Coordinates of C-alpha atoms in Angstrom, one line a residue:
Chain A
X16 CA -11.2 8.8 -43.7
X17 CA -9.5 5.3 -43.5
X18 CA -12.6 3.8 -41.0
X19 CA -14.5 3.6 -44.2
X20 CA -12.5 1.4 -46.0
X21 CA -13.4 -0.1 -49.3
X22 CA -15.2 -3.1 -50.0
X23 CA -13.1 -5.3 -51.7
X24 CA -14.9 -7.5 -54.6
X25 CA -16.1 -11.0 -53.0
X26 CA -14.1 -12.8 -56.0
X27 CA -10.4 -12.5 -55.4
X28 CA -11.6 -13.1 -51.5
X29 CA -13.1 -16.7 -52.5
X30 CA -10.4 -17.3 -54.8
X31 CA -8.1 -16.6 -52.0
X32 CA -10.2 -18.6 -49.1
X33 CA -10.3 -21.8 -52.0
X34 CA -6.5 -21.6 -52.3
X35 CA -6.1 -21.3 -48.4
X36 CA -8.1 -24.7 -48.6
X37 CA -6.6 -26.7 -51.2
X38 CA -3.1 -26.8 -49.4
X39 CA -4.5 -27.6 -46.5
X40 CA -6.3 -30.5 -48.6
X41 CA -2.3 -31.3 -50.1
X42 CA -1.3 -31.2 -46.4
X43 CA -3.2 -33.2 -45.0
X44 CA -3.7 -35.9 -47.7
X45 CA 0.1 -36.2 -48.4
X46 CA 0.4 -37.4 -44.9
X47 CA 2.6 -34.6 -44.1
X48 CA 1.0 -33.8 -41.0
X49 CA -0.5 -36.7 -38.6
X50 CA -4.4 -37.1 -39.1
X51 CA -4.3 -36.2 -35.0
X52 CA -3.2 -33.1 -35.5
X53 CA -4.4 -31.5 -38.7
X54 CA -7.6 -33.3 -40.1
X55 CA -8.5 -33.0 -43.5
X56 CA -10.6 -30.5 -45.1
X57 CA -13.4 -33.1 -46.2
X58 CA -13.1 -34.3 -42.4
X59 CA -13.6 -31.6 -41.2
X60 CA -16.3 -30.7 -43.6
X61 CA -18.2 -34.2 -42.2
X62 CA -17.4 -33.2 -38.7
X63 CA -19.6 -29.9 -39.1
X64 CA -21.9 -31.5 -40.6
X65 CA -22.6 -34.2 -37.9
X66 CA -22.2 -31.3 -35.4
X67 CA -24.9 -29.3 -37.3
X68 CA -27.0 -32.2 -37.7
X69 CA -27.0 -33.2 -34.0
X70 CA -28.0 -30.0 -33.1
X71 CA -24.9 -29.8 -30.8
X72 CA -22.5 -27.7 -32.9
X73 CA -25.6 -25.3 -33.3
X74 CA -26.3 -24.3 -29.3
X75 CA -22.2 -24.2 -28.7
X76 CA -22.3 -21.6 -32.2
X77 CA -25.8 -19.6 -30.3
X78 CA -23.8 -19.7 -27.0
X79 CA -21.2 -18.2 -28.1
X80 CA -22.2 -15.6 -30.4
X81 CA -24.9 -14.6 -27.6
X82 CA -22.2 -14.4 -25.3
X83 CA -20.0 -12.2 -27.6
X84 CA -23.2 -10.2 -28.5
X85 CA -24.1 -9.4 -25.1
X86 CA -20.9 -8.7 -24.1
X87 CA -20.3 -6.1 -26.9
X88 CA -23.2 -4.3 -26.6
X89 CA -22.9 -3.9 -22.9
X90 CA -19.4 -2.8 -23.3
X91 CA -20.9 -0.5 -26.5
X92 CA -23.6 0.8 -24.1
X93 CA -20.8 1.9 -21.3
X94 CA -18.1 2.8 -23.9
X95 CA -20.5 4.9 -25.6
X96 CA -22.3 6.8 -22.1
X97 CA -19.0 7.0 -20.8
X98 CA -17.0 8.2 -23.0
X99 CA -19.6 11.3 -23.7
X100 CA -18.8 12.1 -20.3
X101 CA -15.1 11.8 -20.8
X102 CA -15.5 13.5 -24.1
X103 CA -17.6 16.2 -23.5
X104 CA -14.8 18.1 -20.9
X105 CA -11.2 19.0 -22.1
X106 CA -10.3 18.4 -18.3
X107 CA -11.8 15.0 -17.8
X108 CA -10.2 13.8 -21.3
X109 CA -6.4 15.6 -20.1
X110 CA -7.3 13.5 -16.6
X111 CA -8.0 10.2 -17.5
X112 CA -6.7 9.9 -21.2
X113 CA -3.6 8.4 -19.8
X114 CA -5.6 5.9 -17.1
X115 CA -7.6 4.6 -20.0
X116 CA -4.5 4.1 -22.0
X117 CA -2.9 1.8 -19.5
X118 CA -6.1 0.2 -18.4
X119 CA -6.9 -0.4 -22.3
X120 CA -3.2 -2.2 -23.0
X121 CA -3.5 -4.6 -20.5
X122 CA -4.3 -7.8 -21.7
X123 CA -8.2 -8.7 -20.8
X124 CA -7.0 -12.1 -20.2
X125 CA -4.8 -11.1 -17.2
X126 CA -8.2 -9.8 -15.7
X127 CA -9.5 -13.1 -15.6
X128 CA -8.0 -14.3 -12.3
X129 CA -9.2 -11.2 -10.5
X130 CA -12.7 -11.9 -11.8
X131 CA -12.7 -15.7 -11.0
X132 CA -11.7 -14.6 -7.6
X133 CA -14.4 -11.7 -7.6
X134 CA -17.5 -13.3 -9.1
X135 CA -16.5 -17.3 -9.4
X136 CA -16.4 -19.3 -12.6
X137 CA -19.7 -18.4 -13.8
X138 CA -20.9 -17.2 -17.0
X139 CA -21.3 -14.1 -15.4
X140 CA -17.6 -13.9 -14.7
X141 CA -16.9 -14.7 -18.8
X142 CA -19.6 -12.0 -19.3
X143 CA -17.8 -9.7 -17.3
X144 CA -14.5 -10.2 -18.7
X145 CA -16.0 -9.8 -22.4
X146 CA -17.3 -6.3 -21.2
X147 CA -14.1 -5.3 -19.6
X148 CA -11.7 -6.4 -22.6
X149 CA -14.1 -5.3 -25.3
X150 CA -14.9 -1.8 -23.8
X151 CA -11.7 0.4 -24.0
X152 CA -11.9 0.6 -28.2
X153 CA -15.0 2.1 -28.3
X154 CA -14.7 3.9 -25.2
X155 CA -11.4 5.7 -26.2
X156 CA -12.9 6.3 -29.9
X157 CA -15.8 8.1 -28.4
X158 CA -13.7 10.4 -26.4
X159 CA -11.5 11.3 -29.2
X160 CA -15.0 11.6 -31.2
X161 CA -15.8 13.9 -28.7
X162 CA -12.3 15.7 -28.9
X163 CA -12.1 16.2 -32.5
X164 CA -15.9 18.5 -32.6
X165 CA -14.4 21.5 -34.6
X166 CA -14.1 24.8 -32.5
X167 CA -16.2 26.1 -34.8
X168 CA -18.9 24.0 -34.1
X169 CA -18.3 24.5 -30.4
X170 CA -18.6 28.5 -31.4
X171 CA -21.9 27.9 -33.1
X172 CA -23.5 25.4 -30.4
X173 CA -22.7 28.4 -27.8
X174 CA -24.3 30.8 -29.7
X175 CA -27.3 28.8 -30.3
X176 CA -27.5 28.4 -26.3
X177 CA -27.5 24.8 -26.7
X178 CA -27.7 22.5 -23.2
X179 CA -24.7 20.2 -22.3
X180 CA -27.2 17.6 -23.0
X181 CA -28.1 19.2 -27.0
X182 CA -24.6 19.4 -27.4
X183 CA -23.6 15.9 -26.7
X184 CA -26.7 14.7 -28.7
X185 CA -26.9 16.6 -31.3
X186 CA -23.2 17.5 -32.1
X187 CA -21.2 15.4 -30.0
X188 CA -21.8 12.3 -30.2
X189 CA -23.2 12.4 -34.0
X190 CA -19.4 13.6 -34.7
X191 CA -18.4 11.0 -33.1
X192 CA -20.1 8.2 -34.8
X193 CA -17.6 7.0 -37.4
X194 CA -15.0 6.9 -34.8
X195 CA -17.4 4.9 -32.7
X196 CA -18.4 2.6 -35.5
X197 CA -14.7 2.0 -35.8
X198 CA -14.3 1.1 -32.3
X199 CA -17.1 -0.7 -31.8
X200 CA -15.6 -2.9 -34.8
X201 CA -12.3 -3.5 -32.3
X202 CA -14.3 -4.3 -29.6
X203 CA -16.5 -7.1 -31.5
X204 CA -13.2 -9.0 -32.7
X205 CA -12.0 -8.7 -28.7
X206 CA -15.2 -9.9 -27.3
X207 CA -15.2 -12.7 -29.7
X208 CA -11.3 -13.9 -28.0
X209 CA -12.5 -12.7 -24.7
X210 CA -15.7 -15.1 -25.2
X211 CA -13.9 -18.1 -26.5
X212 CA -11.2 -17.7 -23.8
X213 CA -13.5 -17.1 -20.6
X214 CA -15.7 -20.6 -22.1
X215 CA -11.9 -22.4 -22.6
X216 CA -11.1 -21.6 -18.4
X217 CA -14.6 -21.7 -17.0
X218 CA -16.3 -25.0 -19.0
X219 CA -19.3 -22.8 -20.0
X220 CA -21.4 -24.2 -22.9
X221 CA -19.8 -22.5 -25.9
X222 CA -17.5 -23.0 -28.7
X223 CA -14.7 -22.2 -26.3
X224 CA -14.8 -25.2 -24.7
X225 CA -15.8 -27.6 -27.7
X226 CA -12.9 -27.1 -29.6
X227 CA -10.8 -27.3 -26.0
X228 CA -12.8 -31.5 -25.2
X229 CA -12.1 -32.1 -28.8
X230 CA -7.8 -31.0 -28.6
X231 CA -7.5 -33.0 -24.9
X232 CA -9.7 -36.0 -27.2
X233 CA -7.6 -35.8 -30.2
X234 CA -10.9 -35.5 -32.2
X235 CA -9.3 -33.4 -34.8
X236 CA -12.3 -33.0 -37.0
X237 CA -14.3 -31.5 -34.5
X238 CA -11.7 -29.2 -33.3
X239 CA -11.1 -27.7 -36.8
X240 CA -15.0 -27.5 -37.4
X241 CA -14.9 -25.6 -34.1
X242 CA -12.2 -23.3 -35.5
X243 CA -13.8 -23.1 -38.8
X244 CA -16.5 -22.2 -37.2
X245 CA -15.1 -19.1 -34.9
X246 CA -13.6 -17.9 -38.5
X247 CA -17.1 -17.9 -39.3
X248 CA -18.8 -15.4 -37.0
X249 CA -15.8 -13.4 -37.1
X250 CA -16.3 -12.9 -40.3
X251 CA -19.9 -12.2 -41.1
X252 CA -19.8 -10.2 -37.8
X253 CA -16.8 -7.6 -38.9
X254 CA -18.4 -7.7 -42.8
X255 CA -21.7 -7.2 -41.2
X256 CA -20.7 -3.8 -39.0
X257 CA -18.4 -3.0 -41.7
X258 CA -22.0 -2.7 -44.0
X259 CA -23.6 -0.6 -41.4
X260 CA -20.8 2.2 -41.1
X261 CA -21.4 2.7 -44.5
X262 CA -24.7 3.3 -44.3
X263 CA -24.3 5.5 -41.0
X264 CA -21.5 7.5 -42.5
X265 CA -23.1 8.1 -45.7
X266 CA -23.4 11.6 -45.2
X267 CA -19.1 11.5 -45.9
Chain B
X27 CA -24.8 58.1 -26.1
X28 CA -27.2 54.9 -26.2
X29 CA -30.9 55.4 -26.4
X30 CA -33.7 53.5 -27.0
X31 CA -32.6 53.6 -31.0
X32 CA -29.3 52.0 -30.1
X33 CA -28.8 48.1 -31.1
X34 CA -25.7 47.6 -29.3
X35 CA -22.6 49.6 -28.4
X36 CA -19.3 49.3 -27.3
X37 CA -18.0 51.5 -24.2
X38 CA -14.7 52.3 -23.3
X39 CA -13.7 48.5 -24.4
X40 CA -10.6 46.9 -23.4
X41 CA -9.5 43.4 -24.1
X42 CA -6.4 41.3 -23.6
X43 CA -5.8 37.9 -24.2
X44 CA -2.7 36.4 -22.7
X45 CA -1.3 39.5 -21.2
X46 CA -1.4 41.0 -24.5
X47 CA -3.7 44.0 -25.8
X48 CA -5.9 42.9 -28.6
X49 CA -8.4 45.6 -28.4
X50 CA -8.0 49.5 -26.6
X51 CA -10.6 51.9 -25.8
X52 CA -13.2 51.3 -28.5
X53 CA -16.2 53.8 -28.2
X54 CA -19.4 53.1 -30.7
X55 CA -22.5 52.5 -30.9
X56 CA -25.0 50.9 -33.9
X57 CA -28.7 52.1 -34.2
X58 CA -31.3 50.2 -34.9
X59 CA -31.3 48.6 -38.5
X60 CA -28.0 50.2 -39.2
X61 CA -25.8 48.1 -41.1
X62 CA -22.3 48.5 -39.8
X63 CA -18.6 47.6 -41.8
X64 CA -15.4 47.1 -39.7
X65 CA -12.5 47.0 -42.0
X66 CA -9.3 46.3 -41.1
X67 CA -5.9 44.4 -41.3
X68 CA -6.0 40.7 -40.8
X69 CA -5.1 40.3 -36.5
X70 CA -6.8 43.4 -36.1
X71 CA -9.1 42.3 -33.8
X72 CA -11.8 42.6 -35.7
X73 CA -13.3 39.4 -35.3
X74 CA -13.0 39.8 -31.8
X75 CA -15.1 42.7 -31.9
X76 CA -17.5 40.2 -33.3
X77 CA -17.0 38.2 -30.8
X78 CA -17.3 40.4 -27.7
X79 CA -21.0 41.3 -29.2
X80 CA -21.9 37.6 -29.7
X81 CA -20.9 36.8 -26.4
X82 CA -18.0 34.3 -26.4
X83 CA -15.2 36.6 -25.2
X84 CA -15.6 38.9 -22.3
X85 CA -14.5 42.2 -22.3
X86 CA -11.3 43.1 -19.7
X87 CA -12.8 46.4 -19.1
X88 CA -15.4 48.3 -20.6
X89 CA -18.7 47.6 -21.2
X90 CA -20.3 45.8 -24.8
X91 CA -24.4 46.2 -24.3
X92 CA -27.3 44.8 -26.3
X93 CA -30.0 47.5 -26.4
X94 CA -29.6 48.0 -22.5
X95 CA -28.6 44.6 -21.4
X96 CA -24.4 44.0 -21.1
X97 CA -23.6 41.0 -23.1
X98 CA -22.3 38.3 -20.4
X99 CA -23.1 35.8 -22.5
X100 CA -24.1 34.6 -26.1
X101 CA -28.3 35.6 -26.8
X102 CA -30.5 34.4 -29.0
X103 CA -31.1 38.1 -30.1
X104 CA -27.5 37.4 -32.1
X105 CA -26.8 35.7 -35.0
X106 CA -23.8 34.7 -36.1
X107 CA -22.5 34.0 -39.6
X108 CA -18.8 32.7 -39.5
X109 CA -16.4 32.9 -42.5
X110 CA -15.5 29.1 -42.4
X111 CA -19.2 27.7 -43.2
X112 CA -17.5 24.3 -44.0
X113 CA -16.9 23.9 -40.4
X114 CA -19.6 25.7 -39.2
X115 CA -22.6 23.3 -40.6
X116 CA -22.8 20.0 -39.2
X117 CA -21.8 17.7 -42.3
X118 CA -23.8 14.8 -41.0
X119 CA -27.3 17.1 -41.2
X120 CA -29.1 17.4 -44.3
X121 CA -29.4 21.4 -45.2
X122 CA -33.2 21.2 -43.9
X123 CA -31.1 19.4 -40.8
X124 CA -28.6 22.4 -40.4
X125 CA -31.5 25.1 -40.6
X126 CA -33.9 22.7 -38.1
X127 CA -30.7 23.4 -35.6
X128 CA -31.5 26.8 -34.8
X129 CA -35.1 26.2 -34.2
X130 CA -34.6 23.2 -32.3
X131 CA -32.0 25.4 -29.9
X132 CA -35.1 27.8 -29.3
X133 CA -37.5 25.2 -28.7
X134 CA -39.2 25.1 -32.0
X135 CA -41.7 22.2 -31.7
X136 CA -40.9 19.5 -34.3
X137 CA -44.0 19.8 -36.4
X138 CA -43.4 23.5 -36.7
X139 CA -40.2 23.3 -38.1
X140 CA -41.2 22.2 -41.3
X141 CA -43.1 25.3 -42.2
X142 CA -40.6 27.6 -40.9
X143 CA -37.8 25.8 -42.4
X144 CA -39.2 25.8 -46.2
X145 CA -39.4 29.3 -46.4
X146 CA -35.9 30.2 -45.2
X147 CA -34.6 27.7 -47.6
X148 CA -36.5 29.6 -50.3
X149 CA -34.7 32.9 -49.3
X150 CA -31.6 32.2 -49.8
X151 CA -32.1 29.7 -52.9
X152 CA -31.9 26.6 -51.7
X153 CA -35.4 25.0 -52.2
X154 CA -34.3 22.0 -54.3
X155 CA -31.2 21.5 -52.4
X156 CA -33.2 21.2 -48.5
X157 CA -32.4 17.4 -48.6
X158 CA -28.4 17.3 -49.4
X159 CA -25.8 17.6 -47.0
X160 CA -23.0 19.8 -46.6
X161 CA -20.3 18.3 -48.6
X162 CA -22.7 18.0 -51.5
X163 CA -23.5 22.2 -51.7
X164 CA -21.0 24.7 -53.3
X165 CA -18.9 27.2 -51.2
X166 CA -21.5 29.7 -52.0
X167 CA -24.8 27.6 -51.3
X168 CA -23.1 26.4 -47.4
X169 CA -22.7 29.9 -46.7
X170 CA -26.1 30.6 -48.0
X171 CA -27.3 27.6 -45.7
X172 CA -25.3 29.2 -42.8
X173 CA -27.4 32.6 -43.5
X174 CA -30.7 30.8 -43.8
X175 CA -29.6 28.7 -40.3
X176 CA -28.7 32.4 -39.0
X177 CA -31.9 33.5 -39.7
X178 CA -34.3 30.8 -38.3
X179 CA -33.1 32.3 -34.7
X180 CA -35.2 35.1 -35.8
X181 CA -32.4 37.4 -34.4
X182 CA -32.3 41.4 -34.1
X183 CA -28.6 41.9 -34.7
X184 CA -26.6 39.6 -37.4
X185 CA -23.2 39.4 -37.5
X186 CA -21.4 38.6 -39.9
X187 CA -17.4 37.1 -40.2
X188 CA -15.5 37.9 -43.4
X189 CA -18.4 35.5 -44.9
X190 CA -17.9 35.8 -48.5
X191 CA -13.7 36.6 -48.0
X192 CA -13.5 32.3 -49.5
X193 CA -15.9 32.9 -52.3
X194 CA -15.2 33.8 -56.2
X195 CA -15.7 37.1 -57.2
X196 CA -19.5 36.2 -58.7
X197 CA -20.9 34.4 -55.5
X198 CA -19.4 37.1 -53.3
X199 CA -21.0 39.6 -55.2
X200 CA -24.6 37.7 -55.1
X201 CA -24.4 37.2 -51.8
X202 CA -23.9 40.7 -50.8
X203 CA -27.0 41.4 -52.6
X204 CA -29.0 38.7 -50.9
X205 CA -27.7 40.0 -47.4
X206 CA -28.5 43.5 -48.3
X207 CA -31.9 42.4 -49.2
X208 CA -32.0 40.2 -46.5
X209 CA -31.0 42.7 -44.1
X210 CA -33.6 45.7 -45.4
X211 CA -36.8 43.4 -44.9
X212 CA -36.1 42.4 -41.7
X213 CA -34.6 45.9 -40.5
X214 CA -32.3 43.3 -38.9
X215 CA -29.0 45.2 -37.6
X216 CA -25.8 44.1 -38.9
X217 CA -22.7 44.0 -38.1
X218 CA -20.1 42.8 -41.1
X219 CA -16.5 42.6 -40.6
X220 CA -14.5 42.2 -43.9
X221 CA -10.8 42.8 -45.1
X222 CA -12.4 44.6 -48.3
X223 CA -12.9 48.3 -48.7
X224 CA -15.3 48.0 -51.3
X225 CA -16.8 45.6 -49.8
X226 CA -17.7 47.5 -47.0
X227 CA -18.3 50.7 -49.0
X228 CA -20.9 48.4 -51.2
X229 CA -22.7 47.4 -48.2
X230 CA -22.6 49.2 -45.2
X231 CA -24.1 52.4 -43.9
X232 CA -20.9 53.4 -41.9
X233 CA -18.0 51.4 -42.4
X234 CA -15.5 51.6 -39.2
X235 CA -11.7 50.8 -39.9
X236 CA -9.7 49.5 -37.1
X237 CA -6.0 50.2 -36.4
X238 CA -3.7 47.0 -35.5
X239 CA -2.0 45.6 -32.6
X240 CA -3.8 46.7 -30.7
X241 CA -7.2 47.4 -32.4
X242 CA -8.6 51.0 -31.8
X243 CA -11.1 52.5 -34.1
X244 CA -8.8 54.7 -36.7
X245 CA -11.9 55.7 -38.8
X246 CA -15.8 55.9 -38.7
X247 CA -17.4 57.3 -41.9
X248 CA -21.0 57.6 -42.6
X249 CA -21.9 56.1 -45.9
X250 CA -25.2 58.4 -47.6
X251 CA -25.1 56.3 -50.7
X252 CA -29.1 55.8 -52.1
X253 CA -30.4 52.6 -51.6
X254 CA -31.3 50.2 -52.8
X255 CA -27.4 49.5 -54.3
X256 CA -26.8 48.4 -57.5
X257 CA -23.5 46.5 -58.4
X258 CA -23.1 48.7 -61.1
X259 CA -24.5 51.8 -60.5
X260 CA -23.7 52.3 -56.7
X261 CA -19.9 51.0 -57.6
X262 CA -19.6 53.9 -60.0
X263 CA -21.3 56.7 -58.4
X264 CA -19.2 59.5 -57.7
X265 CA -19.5 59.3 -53.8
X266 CA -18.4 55.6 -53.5
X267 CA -15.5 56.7 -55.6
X268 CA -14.1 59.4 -53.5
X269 CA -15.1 57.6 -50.3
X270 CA -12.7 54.9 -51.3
X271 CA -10.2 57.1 -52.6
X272 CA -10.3 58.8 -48.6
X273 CA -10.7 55.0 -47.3
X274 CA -8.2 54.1 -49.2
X275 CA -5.5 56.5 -47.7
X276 CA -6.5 55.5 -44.4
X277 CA -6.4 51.7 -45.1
X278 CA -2.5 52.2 -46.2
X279 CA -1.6 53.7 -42.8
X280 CA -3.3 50.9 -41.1
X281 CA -1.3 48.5 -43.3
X282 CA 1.6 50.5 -42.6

């Protein structure tokens, strides 16, 4: 029940995003903090500005958000096919629940060396590691999606003489959907890190590795836009999916 | 015993589960059209009986046979309607969803479904409910739903699971008209296992009471009251009282 949580009212969250921003504002203008390390709202402000204008700020933004896109859906695409598989056989789920546990808590980032030394420092090796981090949410939701069918249902899909295939399509995977929505919520916030991190170590065009030029430049400005900027697509992306399981779910 | 009027029957049935007996040497057979009652103490086996008929369990010995086939496996020729309707329509299906189920499982072609669907809405009541889902439907109306679902499999023998045993004493007794009804125009053969004598008495045309741990038939009684019944009249006729006055005996030693 708690995947569908409530939408909270816009208000207190602007109230609470202005406040976040006005002692940042008393921060920085009280010369607590040097102007090198923490720029000022307003600076900030003019940096993304400049950085929108220029046109540069705006392909480092589409970079990475393609990146994270792709990467998500891929690892949606394979979470979701696979874990139907998985899902679909009490064996297969008491085999390998444990080897997608431990696969699932390593940290994507210690992947990265094995890709670089697999695949090189492309974007295909960033792409890679986005798919690979970002895939085990959604993969383990479906197969516990796929776990929790009611017996009953099971009892009735028999009867009916429906097909592996029917079953996974048409009772499956459908009661697996709000546990996939969930997970494929989880797997967007990872492939965002995963997509910022992979641009930080391999100097792909991206977001990543603006706000890493502008930290080694001590261009403060730029390096908070960046961050603001990150903020950004996390947010419209997770209030975004967060709107579209409530319209899948409706039927709850 | 079977003949060509025999729906199903059960010969020289044995089942255990996990070393243990659940059902022992149970001997019957249903005609054709016949609407059959098996009463009995909750872990009976009664629903097993069910089961073993539908398919999903298989017999240790014995033999359960569908006209002259032996059940290995569930067939389309079966219905079933289970006592737990909440779990047994899918919540994320519209009730014109649930029903399409059963005729997409038998390879209805989609623009068929909508003209088979309407009316099997219509017979159980549910016209102006075809487009809400499960959790929006009273008790009674998903079990109606599961009935109409039941039905679109166009099946020969229904059976039927304690279905009204979570329903209030109005819808149950609604219901059992609409099944009786139901079960007369299609000549459809049913088998309907329920804890409640009158129940069984109201509905059946033999009512079989089962003996626990492990189940063995203890009782089959022929039912001759007139149809069609009437709540009221059928309830108070003289037969159905001393019927469940001798049922009544027998359901005290089971219990015992």
């Amino acid at each position: 029940m708690s995947a569908v949580s409530r939408i909270p009212s816009p208000i207190m969250g602007v109230a609470g995003l202005a406040l976040v921003i006005f002692i940042w504002h008393l921060v920085t203008t009280g010369g607590m903090v040097s102007k090198a390390f923490l720029s000022s709202p307003a600076d900030t402000l003019s940096a993304l500005q400049r950085g929108i204008a220029s046109g540069e700020l705006v392909g480092q933004t589409r970079a990475t958000v393609l990146r994270m896109i792709n990467g998500w859906l891929l690892a949606s695409l394979v979470a979701i096919a696979l874990g139907s598989l998985i899902g679909i056989s009490q064996t297969a789920r008491d085999f390998l629940r444990p080897t997608l546990a431990f696969l699932r808590s390593l940290p994507a980032s210690a992947v990265i060396p094995v890709a670089i030394s697999l695949v090189g420092l492309g974007p295909s090796m960033v792409l890679g590691v986005v798919v690979f981090g970002s895939v085990w949410p959604t993969l383990l939701a479906t197969v516990q999606g796929f776990a929790t069918v009611e017996q009953r249902l099971r009892d009735v899909a028999q009867v009916l003489h429906l097909s592996k295939a029917a079953f996974i399509w048409k009772i499956g995977l459908p009661n697996a959907v709000p546990d996939i929505v969930a997970g494929m919520r989880l797997s967007l916030t990872v492939a965002l890190i995963l997509s910022v991190i992979g641009e930080m170590l391999s100097g792909q065009e991206g977001l990543g590795t603006a706000i890493l030029l502008a930290a080694r430049a001590f261009r403060a400005p730029e390096l908070y836009a960046g961050i603001a900027l990150l903020g950004l697509i996390g947010l419209v992306s997770s209030y975004g999916l967060l709107m579209a399981e409530r319209r899948i779910v409706r039927w709850r | 015993m079977p003949d060509s009027k025999t729906a199903f029957s059960f010969e020289g049935v044995h089942l255990e589960l996990g070393g243990r007996p659940i059902l022992q040497d149970i001997n019957f057979a249903v005609k054709r059209g016949e609407f059959a009652c098996v009463i009995g103490a909750s872990g009976c086996g009664k629903t097993t009986l069910l089961r073993l008929l539908a398919g999903l369990v298989k017999p240790t010995s014995g033999s359960v046979r569908l006209g002259d086939q032996t059940v290995t496996a569930p067939s389309r020729e079966v219905a079933v309607v289970f006592q737990d309707y909440s779990r047994a329509l899918l919540p994320w299906r519209t009730a014109t969803g649930n029903v399409s189920l059963a005729l997409e499982a038998i390879g209805v072609p989609p623009a068929e479904r909508a003209d088979r669907i309407a009316p099997l809405l219509a017979k159980v009541g549910l016209t102006d409910h075809a487009e809400k889902y499960p959790s929006q439907l009273s008790g009674g109306m998903q079990q109606r739903l599961q009935i109409a679902r039941s039905l679109a499999q166009d099946p020969s023998v229904l059976l039927m699971d304690e279905p009204f045993g979570a329903l209030d004493a109005m819808t149950r007794q609604s219901l059992q008209d609409e099944v009786l009804r139901i079960a007369s125009e299609r000549h459809a053969t049913v088998l309907f296992v329920t804890h409640d004598l009158e129940e069984a008495l109201y509905l059946g045309d033999r009512v079989i009471a089962l003996y626990s741990n492990p189940g063995r038939v203890a009782r089959m009684v022929d039912i001759p009251l007139p149809r069609p019944r009437d709540q009221l009249a059928t309830r108070e006729h003289p037969e159905f009282l001393r019927l469940r006055r001798e049922l009544f005996t027998v359901m005290e030693e089971i219990h015992a």
